[in-house]
JSON list of C-alpha atoms in Angstrom, two decimals:
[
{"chain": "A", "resi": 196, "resn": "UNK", "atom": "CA", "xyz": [14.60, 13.35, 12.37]},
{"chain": "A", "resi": 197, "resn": "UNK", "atom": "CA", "xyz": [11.78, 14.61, 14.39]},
{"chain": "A", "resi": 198, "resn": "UNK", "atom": "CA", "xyz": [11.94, 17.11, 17.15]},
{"chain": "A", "resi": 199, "resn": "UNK", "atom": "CA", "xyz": [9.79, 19.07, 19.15]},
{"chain": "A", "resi": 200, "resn": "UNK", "atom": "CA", "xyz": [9.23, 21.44, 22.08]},
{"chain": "A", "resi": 201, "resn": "UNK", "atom": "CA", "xyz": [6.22, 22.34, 23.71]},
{"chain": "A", "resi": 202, "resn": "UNK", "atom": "CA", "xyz": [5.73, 24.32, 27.19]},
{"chain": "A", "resi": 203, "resn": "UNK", "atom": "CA", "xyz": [3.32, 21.26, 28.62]},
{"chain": "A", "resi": 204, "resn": "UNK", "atom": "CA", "xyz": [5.10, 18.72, 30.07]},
{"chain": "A", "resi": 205, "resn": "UNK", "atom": "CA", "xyz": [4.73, 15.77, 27.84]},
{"chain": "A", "resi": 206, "resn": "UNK", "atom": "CA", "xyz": [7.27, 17.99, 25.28]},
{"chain": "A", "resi": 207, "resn": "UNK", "atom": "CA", "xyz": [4.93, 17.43, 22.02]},
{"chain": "A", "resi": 208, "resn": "UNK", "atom": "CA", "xyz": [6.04, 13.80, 21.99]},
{"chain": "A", "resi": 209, "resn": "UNK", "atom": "CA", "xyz": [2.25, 12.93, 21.45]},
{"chain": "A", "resi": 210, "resn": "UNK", "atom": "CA", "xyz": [2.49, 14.95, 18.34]},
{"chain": "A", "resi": 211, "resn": "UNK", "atom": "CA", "xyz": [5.70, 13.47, 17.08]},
{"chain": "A", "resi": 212, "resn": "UNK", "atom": "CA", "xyz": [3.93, 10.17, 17.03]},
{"chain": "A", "resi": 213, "resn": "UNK", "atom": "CA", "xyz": [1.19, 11.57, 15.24]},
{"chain": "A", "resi": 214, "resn": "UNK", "atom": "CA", "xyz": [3.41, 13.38, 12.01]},
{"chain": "A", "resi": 215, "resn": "UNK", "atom": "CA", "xyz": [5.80, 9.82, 12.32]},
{"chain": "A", "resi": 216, "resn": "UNK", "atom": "CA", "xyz": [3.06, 7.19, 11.53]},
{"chain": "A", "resi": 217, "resn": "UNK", "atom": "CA", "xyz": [2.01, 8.45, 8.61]},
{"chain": "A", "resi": 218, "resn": "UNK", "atom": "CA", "xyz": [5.08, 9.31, 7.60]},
{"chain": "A", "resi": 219, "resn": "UNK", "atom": "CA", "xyz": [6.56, 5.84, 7.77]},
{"chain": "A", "resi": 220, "resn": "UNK", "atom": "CA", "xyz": [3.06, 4.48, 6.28]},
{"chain": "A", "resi": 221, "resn": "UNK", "atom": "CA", "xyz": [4.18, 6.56, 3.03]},
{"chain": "A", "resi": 222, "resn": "UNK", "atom": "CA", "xyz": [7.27, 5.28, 2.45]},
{"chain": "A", "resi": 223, "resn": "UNK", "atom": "CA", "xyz": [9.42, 8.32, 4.02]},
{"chain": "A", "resi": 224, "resn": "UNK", "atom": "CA", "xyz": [12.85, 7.39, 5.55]},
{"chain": "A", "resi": 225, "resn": "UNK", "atom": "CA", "xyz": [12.43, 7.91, 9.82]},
{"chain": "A", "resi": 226, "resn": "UNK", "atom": "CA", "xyz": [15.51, 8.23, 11.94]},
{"chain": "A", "resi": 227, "resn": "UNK", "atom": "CA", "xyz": [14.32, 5.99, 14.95]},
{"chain": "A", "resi": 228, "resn": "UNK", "atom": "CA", "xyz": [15.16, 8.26, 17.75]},
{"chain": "A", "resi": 229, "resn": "UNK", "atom": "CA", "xyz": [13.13, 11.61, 18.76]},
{"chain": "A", "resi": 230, "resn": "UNK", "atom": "CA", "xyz": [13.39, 14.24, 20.98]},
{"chain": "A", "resi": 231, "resn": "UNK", "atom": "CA", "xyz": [10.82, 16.18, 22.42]},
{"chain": "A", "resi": 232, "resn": "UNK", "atom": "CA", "xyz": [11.73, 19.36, 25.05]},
{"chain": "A", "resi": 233, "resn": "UNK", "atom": "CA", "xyz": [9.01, 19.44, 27.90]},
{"chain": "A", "resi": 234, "resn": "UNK", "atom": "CA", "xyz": [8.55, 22.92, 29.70]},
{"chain": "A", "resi": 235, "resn": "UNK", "atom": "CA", "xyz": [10.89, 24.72, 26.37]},
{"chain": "A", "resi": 236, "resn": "UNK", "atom": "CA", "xyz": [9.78, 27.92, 27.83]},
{"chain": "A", "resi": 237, "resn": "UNK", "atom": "CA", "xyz": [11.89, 27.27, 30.88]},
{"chain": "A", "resi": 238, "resn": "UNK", "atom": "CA", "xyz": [14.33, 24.90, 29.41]},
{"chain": "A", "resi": 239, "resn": "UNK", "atom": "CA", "xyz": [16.78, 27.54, 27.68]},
{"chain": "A", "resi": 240, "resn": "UNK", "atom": "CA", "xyz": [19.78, 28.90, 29.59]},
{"chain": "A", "resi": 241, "resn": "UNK", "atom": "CA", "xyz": [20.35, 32.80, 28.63]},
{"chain": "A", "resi": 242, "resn": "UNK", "atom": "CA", "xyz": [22.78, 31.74, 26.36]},
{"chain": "A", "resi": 243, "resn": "UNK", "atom": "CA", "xyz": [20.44, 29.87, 24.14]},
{"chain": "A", "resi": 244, "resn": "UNK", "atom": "CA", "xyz": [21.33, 26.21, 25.31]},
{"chain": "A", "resi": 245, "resn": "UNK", "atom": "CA", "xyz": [19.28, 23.36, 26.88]},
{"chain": "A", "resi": 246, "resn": "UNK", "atom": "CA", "xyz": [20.51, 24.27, 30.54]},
{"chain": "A", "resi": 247, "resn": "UNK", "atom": "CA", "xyz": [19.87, 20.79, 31.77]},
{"chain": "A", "resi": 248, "resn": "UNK", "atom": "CA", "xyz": [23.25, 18.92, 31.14]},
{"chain": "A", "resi": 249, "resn": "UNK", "atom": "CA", "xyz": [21.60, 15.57, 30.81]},
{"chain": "A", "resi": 250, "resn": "UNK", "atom": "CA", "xyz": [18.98, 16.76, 28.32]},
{"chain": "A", "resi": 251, "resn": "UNK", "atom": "CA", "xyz": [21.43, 18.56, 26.47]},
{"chain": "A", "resi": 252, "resn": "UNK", "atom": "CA", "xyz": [23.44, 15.15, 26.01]},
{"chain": "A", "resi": 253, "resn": "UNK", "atom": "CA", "xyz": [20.46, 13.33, 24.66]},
{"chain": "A", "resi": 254, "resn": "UNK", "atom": "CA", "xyz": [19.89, 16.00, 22.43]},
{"chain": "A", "resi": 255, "resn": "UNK", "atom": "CA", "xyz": [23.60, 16.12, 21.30]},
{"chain": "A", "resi": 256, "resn": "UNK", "atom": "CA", "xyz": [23.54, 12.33, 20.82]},
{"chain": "A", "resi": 257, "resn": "UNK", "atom": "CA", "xyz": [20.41, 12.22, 18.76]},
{"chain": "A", "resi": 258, "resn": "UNK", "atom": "CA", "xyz": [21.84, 15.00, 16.50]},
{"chain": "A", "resi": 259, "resn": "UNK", "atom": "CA", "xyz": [25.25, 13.69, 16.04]},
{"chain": "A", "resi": 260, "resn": "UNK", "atom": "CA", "xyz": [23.34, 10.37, 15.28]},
{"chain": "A", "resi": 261, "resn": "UNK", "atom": "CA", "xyz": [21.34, 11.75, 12.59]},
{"chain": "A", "resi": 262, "resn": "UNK", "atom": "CA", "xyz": [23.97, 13.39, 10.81]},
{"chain": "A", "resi": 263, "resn": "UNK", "atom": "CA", "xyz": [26.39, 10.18, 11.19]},
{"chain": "A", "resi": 264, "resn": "UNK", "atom": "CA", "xyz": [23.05, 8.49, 9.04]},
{"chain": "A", "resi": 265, "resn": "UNK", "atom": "CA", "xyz": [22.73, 10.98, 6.70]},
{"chain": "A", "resi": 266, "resn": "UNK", "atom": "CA", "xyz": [26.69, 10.76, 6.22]},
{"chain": "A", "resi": 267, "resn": "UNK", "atom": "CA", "xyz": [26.45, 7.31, 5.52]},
{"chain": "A", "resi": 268, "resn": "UNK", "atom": "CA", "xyz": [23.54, 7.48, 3.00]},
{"chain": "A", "resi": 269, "resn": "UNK", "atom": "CA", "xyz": [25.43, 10.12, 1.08]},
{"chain": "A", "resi": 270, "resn": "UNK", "atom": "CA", "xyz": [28.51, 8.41, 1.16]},
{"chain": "A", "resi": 271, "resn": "UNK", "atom": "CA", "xyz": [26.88, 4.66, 0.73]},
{"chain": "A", "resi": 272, "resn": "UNK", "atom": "CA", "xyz": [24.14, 5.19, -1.71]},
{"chain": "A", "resi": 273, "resn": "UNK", "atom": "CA", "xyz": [23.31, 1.35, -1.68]},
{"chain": "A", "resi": 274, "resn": "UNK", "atom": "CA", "xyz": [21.90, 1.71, 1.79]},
{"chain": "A", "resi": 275, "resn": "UNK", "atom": "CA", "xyz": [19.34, 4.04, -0.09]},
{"chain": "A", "resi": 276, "resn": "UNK", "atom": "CA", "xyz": [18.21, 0.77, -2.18]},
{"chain": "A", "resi": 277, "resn": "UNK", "atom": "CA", "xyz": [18.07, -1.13, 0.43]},
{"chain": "A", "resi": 278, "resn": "UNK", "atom": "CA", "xyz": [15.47, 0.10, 2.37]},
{"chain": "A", "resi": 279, "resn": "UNK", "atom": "CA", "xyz": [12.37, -2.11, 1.96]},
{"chain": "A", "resi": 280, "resn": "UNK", "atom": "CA", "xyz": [9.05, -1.79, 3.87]},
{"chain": "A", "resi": 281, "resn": "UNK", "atom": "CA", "xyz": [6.72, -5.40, 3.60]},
{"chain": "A", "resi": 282, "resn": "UNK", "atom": "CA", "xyz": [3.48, -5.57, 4.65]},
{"chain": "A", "resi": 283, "resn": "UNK", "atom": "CA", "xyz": [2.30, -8.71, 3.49]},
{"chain": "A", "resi": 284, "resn": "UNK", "atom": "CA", "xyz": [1.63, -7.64, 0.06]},
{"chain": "A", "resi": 285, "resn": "UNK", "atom": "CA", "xyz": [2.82, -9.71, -3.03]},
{"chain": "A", "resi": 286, "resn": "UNK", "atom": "CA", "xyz": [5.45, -7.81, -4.99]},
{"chain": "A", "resi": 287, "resn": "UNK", "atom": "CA", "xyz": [3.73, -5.66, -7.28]},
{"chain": "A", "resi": 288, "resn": "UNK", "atom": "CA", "xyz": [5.99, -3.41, -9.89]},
{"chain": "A", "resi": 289, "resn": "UNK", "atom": "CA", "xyz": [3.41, -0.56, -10.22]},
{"chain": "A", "resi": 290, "resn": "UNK", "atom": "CA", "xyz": [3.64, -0.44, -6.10]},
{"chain": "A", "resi": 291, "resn": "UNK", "atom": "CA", "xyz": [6.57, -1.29, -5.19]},
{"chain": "A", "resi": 292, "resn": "UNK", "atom": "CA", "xyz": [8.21, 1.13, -2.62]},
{"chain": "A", "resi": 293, "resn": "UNK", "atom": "CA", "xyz": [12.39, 0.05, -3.58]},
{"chain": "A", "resi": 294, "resn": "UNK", "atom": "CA", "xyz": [14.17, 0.68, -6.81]}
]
């Protein structure tokens, strides 16, 4: 899962993009949602939560998300074989990405 938060007001999402490419080109498993926290330095209530309600939701959501994936890998280790990335190469047993 990628995250960020940034005091500009575009939240680091341009940077999530740029770690998540790469990422994905190399094989690594990507939860498809992000969330990215614009203005964080003004964002935080003085208890130490997101003090907008609605952002606080999405980020909630996203999180439970996650873990409900992560759950479900653990629990379901077939969904671990199963993940298969094709791009337009023949199979190849010295580069294939799935066991």
């Amino acid at each position: 899962m990628l995250i960020s938060a940034s005091p500009s007001m575009v939240g680091g999402n341009r940077g999530l993009w740029a770690l998540r490419v790469p990422l994905e080109h190399l094989g690594a498993r990507m939860y498809p949602d992000m969330f990215s926290l614009a203005q964080a330095h003004q964002a935080f209530a003085p208890d130490g939560k997101i003090a907008n309600q609605t952002l606080a939701d999405r980020f909630d959501k996203t999180f439970v998300g996650f873990l409900d994936l992560v759950e479900a890998a653990k629990r379901y280790p077939c969904v671990k074989k199963a993940w298969v990335e094709f791009l337009g190469e023949h199979p190849n047993a010295a580069t294939d990405r799935s066991e």
